[in-house]
């Protein structure tokens, strides 16, 4: 309960909190630490580029610094910083008390933190991954890279990325469920604040894009650790990786930039004193971009063997996706023209972001043309364009720090220091990146270049240090604000429009004393005892916003939990498990080499890693079990806007969103099989299973298990404990039968000398069916947990919905097998 919740000055608070505002602060602070680490790596390799050929770093260290900088910035800094704002602000903007699943929100953060620790740790266990942040095949596997790539550090980086994507998946499911089910009464989708709109579209893109990346990185991890051959052959492996990666990679540009756009829209409205011009057209434009983002990935592949007709088609889609952005840019410009601008620090950073993005977009048009892309691809033109787009988004996010700083901390910052920060930042940014356009002939990720380009590189290096120095000003300004800044009013901005400015700064633990409602066309707080509204009204996205004493911040007596240690425990367990997995390659190499596999030199086996793997598994089992047993009361909103999911419960909707993501994971893995088989020749493909009958038997077994799950739900709805136990036990026995048949099938192939490393066909078979088997094992774990709960506390008899949710997952696993059976056993 709130009364027992540790104070913010207690370390325990930050280990156990599930409150969305606390989690948002954790994201923001962690992302800024990552930003500093990635920036220091950038300064290292900029020093190397001071002169042609360098000499400050070795070849290996340069590659590690460039790769580490890119991966930390793209994955672990910019999107998590936006996620920090979203965690803090989105529930406030839509009138919710928290996210739909607070413990999963905390778990998402701990996965993020521990994945970041893994990446940084990778520099100290051998050497980190050094093949570039795009991880192009075949350079992403040890066979085709120097011996350093076979070390534990490279594996740690890949596993850290898997953990990070799991964090993203939990977050996307949570936000989608929250925004679609927990909007305040009267707050329709059209009337949502623009930052919330931008984040909603961001998490929709994340749901599908990161699932594809997860599939690709899982396949890469099996290549590196289990020695499979997805990306170690010349049978289309490089093109396969490019398709999988860039199907994620181009939506990622908009995943990064949309939250920045949302902040730009909010700050332009606030500091121009008027609604955004063409607001609904801007929303439509963002929706169009979100959809189109999945239709342009092949413009990153113009230099591959794809035929010219396909390249021309994707050149057209690339030009087409720029048109909605033109509308958004003009909407921002006209908002300034028709408003009265106040040049505060948040506005300056967001205006600067707009200027930088326009330049980045114009230079990107060059890369969208097939002919010009042949000339510019792989040069510093791409590096400069990339940073003018991506770091333009980062510029707006920095503006967001200043914009919401008074709300988050309750303190005002020094406006003069903020403006000095912007001036130094903007000068350093352009001094760093604009000379790269002039030095475009320099190959990217290479420290050798023509002597005639040295001046431009030296200018860029100076700019890097100026840019880095600007953040010393920011950290000083924010630190000074925390220590000695004046108290911030509830609403320090005269024309702010969104609901977070209607409550105290910082907001109370449970956000609202009463229930926020827009039913009257303005924000009001209803059903609140002893509350008065004797204040004025502020403009909002839907009308006006009532303010006054007692409107928010008083506990309404509802029991809501905000603390759980188990998300931290699960994150720590996963960290230990993945750290152990990263060092298993030498053991697999010693097993595979006598059986005909070609293995590059790898480190000597270290007994610590198998021990860590087993400890991590035990910890994971224990913490997941305790997570399920814990009684946790999350806030709910009986009265809320839920279109278009009015008839779907919160947890059920969350399960559907998770399964949509899992569809993309299996779709990418099955698509990889189809791609490789077609590339090799459909009839040339070796059929790996020893016979068709084990697959047919397992198909009958799983289909029968789906029937027993339905029977279990019927028994639960009838309150029949014995029937529920019998039906769920039958499901579990059928699942174990399926796994037993698979174990026999695998062992019979092993007896013939056919292992997962024996060839491409064998790798594809074992990995695809193995991924499905892992899903079955997880389902068996959940079924076993439910059986214990039924036997001990008569669970699910009064509320059978958890049985239904388990059934949705189990049916999905069965449906996947219905696709795998004919693909691998009959064709």
mmCIF file of C-alpha atoms in Angstrom, residues 104-279:
data_model
loop_
_atom_site.group_PDB
_atom_site.id
_atom_site.type_symbol
_atom_site.label_atom_id
_atom_site.label_comp_id
_atom_site.label_asym_id
_atom_site.label_seq_id
_atom_site.Cartn_x
_atom_site.Cartn_y
_atom_site.Cartn_z
ATOM 1 C CA UNK A 104 5.799 -6.042 -16.076
ATOM 2 C CA UNK A 105 6.738 -2.389 -16.465
ATOM 3 C CA UNK A 106 9.332 -2.757 -13.711
ATOM 4 C CA UNK A 107 10.535 -6.032 -15.263
ATOM 5 C CA UNK A 108 10.953 -4.242 -18.588
ATOM 6 C CA UNK A 109 13.248 -1.715 -16.892
ATOM 7 C CA UNK A 110 15.347 -4.348 -15.109
ATOM 8 C CA UNK A 111 15.810 -6.274 -18.357
ATOM 9 C CA UNK A 112 16.958 -3.000 -19.916
ATOM 10 C CA UNK A 113 19.390 -2.200 -17.099
ATOM 11 C CA UNK A 114 20.916 -5.674 -16.902
ATOM 12 C CA UNK A 115 21.229 -5.869 -20.697
ATOM 13 C CA UNK A 116 23.125 -2.571 -20.613
ATOM 14 C CA UNK A 117 25.404 -3.932 -17.895
ATOM 15 C CA UNK A 118 26.047 -6.985 -20.081
ATOM 16 C CA UNK A 119 27.066 -4.794 -23.021
ATOM 17 C CA UNK A 120 29.507 -2.782 -20.915
ATOM 18 C CA UNK A 121 30.808 -5.988 -19.316
ATOM 19 C CA UNK A 122 31.502 -7.394 -22.802
ATOM 20 C CA UNK A 123 34.492 -5.027 -23.102
ATOM 21 C CA UNK A 124 36.128 -6.869 -20.184
ATOM 22 C CA UNK A 125 35.557 -10.526 -21.140
ATOM 23 C CA UNK A 126 37.847 -11.019 -24.096
ATOM 24 C CA UNK A 127 36.665 -8.239 -26.388
ATOM 25 C CA UNK A 128 33.262 -6.894 -27.272
ATOM 26 C CA UNK A 129 31.491 -7.406 -30.575
ATOM 27 C CA UNK A 130 33.333 -5.467 -33.291
ATOM 28 C CA UNK A 131 31.421 -6.099 -36.508
ATOM 29 C CA UNK A 132 29.443 -2.846 -36.681
ATOM 30 C CA UNK A 133 26.060 -2.061 -35.116
ATOM 31 C CA UNK A 134 24.267 -3.501 -38.181
ATOM 32 C CA UNK A 135 25.981 -6.863 -37.534
ATOM 33 C CA UNK A 136 26.188 -7.744 -41.236
ATOM 34 C CA UNK A 137 26.613 -11.397 -42.185
ATOM 35 C CA UNK A 138 28.865 -13.235 -42.588
ATOM 36 C CA UNK A 139 31.129 -10.976 -40.511
ATOM 37 C CA UNK A 140 28.834 -11.502 -37.519
ATOM 38 C CA UNK A 141 29.931 -15.118 -37.006
ATOM 39 C CA UNK A 142 33.361 -16.316 -35.841
ATOM 40 C CA UNK A 143 34.107 -18.299 -39.027
ATOM 41 C CA UNK A 144 34.568 -15.142 -41.090
ATOM 42 C CA UNK A 145 36.026 -12.776 -38.512
ATOM 43 C CA UNK A 146 39.256 -12.514 -36.549
ATOM 44 C CA UNK A 147 39.717 -14.744 -33.550
ATOM 45 C CA UNK A 148 38.594 -11.926 -31.232
ATOM 46 C CA UNK A 149 35.028 -12.345 -32.501
ATOM 47 C CA UNK A 150 34.922 -15.884 -31.153
ATOM 48 C CA UNK A 151 35.516 -14.683 -27.621
ATOM 49 C CA UNK A 152 32.927 -14.516 -24.904
ATOM 50 C CA UNK A 153 32.612 -10.733 -25.230
ATOM 51 C CA UNK A 154 31.035 -10.933 -28.679
ATOM 52 C CA UNK A 155 28.519 -13.490 -27.430
ATOM 53 C CA UNK A 156 27.714 -11.320 -24.404
ATOM 54 C CA UNK A 157 26.816 -8.428 -26.714
ATOM 55 C CA UNK A 158 24.462 -10.553 -28.813
ATOM 56 C CA UNK A 159 22.755 -12.019 -25.733
ATOM 57 C CA UNK A 160 22.461 -8.547 -24.220
ATOM 58 C CA UNK A 161 20.603 -7.463 -27.350
ATOM 59 C CA UNK A 162 18.178 -10.382 -26.926
ATOM 60 C CA UNK A 163 17.540 -9.301 -23.332
ATOM 61 C CA UNK A 164 17.026 -5.713 -24.472
ATOM 62 C CA UNK A 165 14.451 -6.810 -27.059
ATOM 63 C CA UNK A 166 12.601 -8.780 -24.379
ATOM 64 C CA UNK A 167 12.480 -5.533 -22.403
ATOM 65 C CA UNK A 168 11.062 -3.721 -25.435
ATOM 66 C CA UNK A 169 8.429 -6.434 -25.963
ATOM 67 C CA UNK A 170 7.188 -6.214 -22.369
ATOM 68 C CA UNK A 171 7.020 -2.435 -22.648
ATOM 69 C CA UNK A 172 5.135 -2.409 -25.941
ATOM 70 C CA UNK A 173 2.493 -4.873 -24.726
ATOM 71 C CA UNK A 174 2.059 -2.767 -21.578
ATOM 72 C CA UNK A 175 1.708 0.586 -23.339
ATOM 73 C CA UNK A 176 -0.602 -0.728 -26.048
ATOM 74 C CA UNK A 177 -2.901 -2.240 -23.435
ATOM 75 C CA UNK A 178 -2.819 0.907 -21.300
ATOM 76 C CA UNK A 179 -3.449 3.460 -24.045
ATOM 77 C CA UNK A 180 -6.214 1.395 -25.640
ATOM 78 C CA UNK A 181 -7.994 0.557 -22.353
ATOM 79 C CA UNK A 182 -7.220 3.204 -19.731
ATOM 80 C CA UNK A 183 -7.994 6.567 -21.307
ATOM 81 C CA UNK A 184 -10.072 8.866 -19.142
ATOM 82 C CA UNK A 185 -13.786 9.084 -19.831
ATOM 83 C CA UNK A 186 -14.409 11.252 -22.890
ATOM 84 C CA UNK A 187 -10.806 11.095 -24.125
ATOM 85 C CA UNK A 188 -11.165 9.585 -27.585
ATOM 86 C CA UNK A 189 -8.207 8.572 -29.694
ATOM 87 C CA UNK A 190 -8.516 11.676 -31.881
ATOM 88 C CA UNK A 191 -8.300 13.923 -28.835
ATOM 89 C CA UNK A 192 -5.279 12.305 -27.181
ATOM 90 C CA UNK A 193 -2.272 14.575 -26.624
ATOM 91 C CA UNK A 194 0.180 14.456 -29.495
ATOM 92 C CA UNK A 195 3.030 13.023 -27.438
ATOM 93 C CA UNK A 196 0.765 10.119 -26.465
ATOM 94 C CA UNK A 197 -0.247 9.731 -30.118
ATOM 95 C CA UNK A 198 3.385 9.605 -31.200
ATOM 96 C CA UNK A 199 4.183 7.038 -28.509
ATOM 97 C CA UNK A 200 1.165 4.885 -29.402
ATOM 98 C CA UNK A 201 2.355 4.635 -32.999
ATOM 99 C CA UNK A 202 5.922 4.055 -31.785
ATOM 100 C CA UNK A 203 4.964 1.030 -29.690
ATOM 101 C CA UNK A 204 2.821 -0.372 -32.514
ATOM 102 C CA UNK A 205 5.908 -0.244 -34.737
ATOM 103 C CA UNK A 206 8.064 -1.672 -31.945
ATOM 104 C CA UNK A 207 5.711 -4.628 -31.500
ATOM 105 C CA UNK A 208 6.392 -5.921 -35.013
ATOM 106 C CA UNK A 209 9.825 -4.502 -35.856
ATOM 107 C CA UNK A 210 11.636 -5.665 -32.718
ATOM 108 C CA UNK A 211 10.023 -9.101 -32.973
ATOM 109 C CA UNK A 212 11.699 -9.524 -36.354
ATOM 110 C CA UNK A 213 15.020 -8.377 -34.909
ATOM 111 C CA UNK A 214 14.570 -10.814 -32.022
ATOM 112 C CA UNK A 215 14.231 -13.689 -34.492
ATOM 113 C CA UNK A 216 17.337 -12.547 -36.374
ATOM 114 C CA UNK A 217 19.441 -12.146 -33.224
ATOM 115 C CA UNK A 218 18.285 -15.489 -31.815
ATOM 116 C CA UNK A 219 19.456 -17.156 -35.052
ATOM 117 C CA UNK A 220 22.749 -15.271 -34.765
ATOM 118 C CA UNK A 221 23.141 -16.372 -31.137
ATOM 119 C CA UNK A 222 22.668 -20.009 -32.121
ATOM 120 C CA UNK A 223 25.350 -19.581 -34.792
ATOM 121 C CA UNK A 224 27.796 -18.104 -32.297
ATOM 122 C CA UNK A 225 27.092 -20.317 -29.281
ATOM 123 C CA UNK A 226 25.642 -23.565 -30.658
ATOM 124 C CA UNK A 227 27.649 -23.393 -33.930
ATOM 125 C CA UNK A 228 24.662 -23.598 -36.280
ATOM 126 C CA UNK A 229 25.118 -22.309 -39.841
ATOM 127 C CA UNK A 230 22.436 -19.733 -40.633
ATOM 128 C CA UNK A 231 24.949 -16.993 -41.417
ATOM 129 C CA UNK A 232 28.116 -19.007 -41.912
ATOM 130 C CA UNK A 233 27.408 -20.265 -45.450
ATOM 131 C CA UNK A 234 27.426 -18.770 -48.946
ATOM 132 C CA UNK A 235 23.868 -19.995 -49.593
ATOM 133 C CA UNK A 236 22.095 -16.645 -49.252
ATOM 134 C CA UNK A 237 23.105 -16.007 -45.649
ATOM 135 C CA UNK A 238 24.213 -12.404 -46.161
ATOM 136 C CA UNK A 239 21.047 -11.471 -48.026
ATOM 137 C CA UNK A 240 18.910 -13.227 -45.392
ATOM 138 C CA UNK A 241 20.492 -11.172 -42.608
ATOM 139 C CA UNK A 242 19.994 -7.959 -44.576
ATOM 140 C CA UNK A 243 16.286 -8.702 -45.073
ATOM 141 C CA UNK A 244 15.704 -9.579 -41.414
ATOM 142 C CA UNK A 245 17.765 -6.726 -40.016
ATOM 143 C CA UNK A 246 16.459 -3.950 -42.254
ATOM 144 C CA UNK A 247 12.840 -5.057 -41.894
ATOM 145 C CA UNK A 248 13.505 -3.944 -38.329
ATOM 146 C CA UNK A 249 16.095 -1.308 -39.132
ATOM 147 C CA UNK A 250 14.048 1.124 -41.164
ATOM 148 C CA UNK A 251 11.015 1.215 -38.876
ATOM 149 C CA UNK A 252 13.610 1.805 -36.130
ATOM 150 C CA UNK A 253 14.339 5.221 -37.678
ATOM 151 C CA UNK A 254 10.725 6.208 -37.034
ATOM 152 C CA UNK A 255 10.632 4.381 -33.708
ATOM 153 C CA UNK A 256 13.455 6.703 -32.676
ATOM 154 C CA UNK A 257 12.033 9.850 -34.264
ATOM 155 C CA UNK A 258 8.307 9.626 -33.452
ATOM 156 C CA UNK A 259 8.667 10.325 -29.701
ATOM 157 C CA UNK A 260 10.886 13.278 -30.625
ATOM 158 C CA UNK A 261 8.147 14.485 -32.989
ATOM 159 C CA UNK A 262 5.632 14.189 -30.169
ATOM 160 C CA UNK A 263 7.801 16.377 -27.942
ATOM 161 C CA UNK A 264 8.223 18.870 -30.778
ATOM 162 C CA UNK A 265 4.446 19.063 -31.233
ATOM 163 C CA UNK A 266 3.876 19.576 -27.492
ATOM 164 C CA UNK A 267 6.552 22.222 -27.067
ATOM 165 C CA UNK A 268 5.635 24.109 -30.241
ATOM 166 C CA UNK A 269 2.036 24.317 -29.002
ATOM 167 C CA UNK A 270 3.092 25.399 -25.541
ATOM 168 C CA UNK A 271 5.644 28.026 -26.543
ATOM 169 C CA UNK A 272 3.787 29.340 -29.597
ATOM 170 C CA UNK A 273 0.589 29.707 -27.585
ATOM 171 C CA UNK A 274 -1.708 27.921 -30.037
ATOM 172 C CA UNK A 275 -2.874 24.487 -31.147
ATOM 173 C CA UNK A 276 -0.801 22.761 -33.779
ATOM 174 C CA UNK A 277 -1.915 23.780 -37.250
ATOM 175 C CA UNK A 278 -3.522 20.864 -39.125
ATOM 176 C CA UNK A 279 -3.557 18.634 -36.035
#
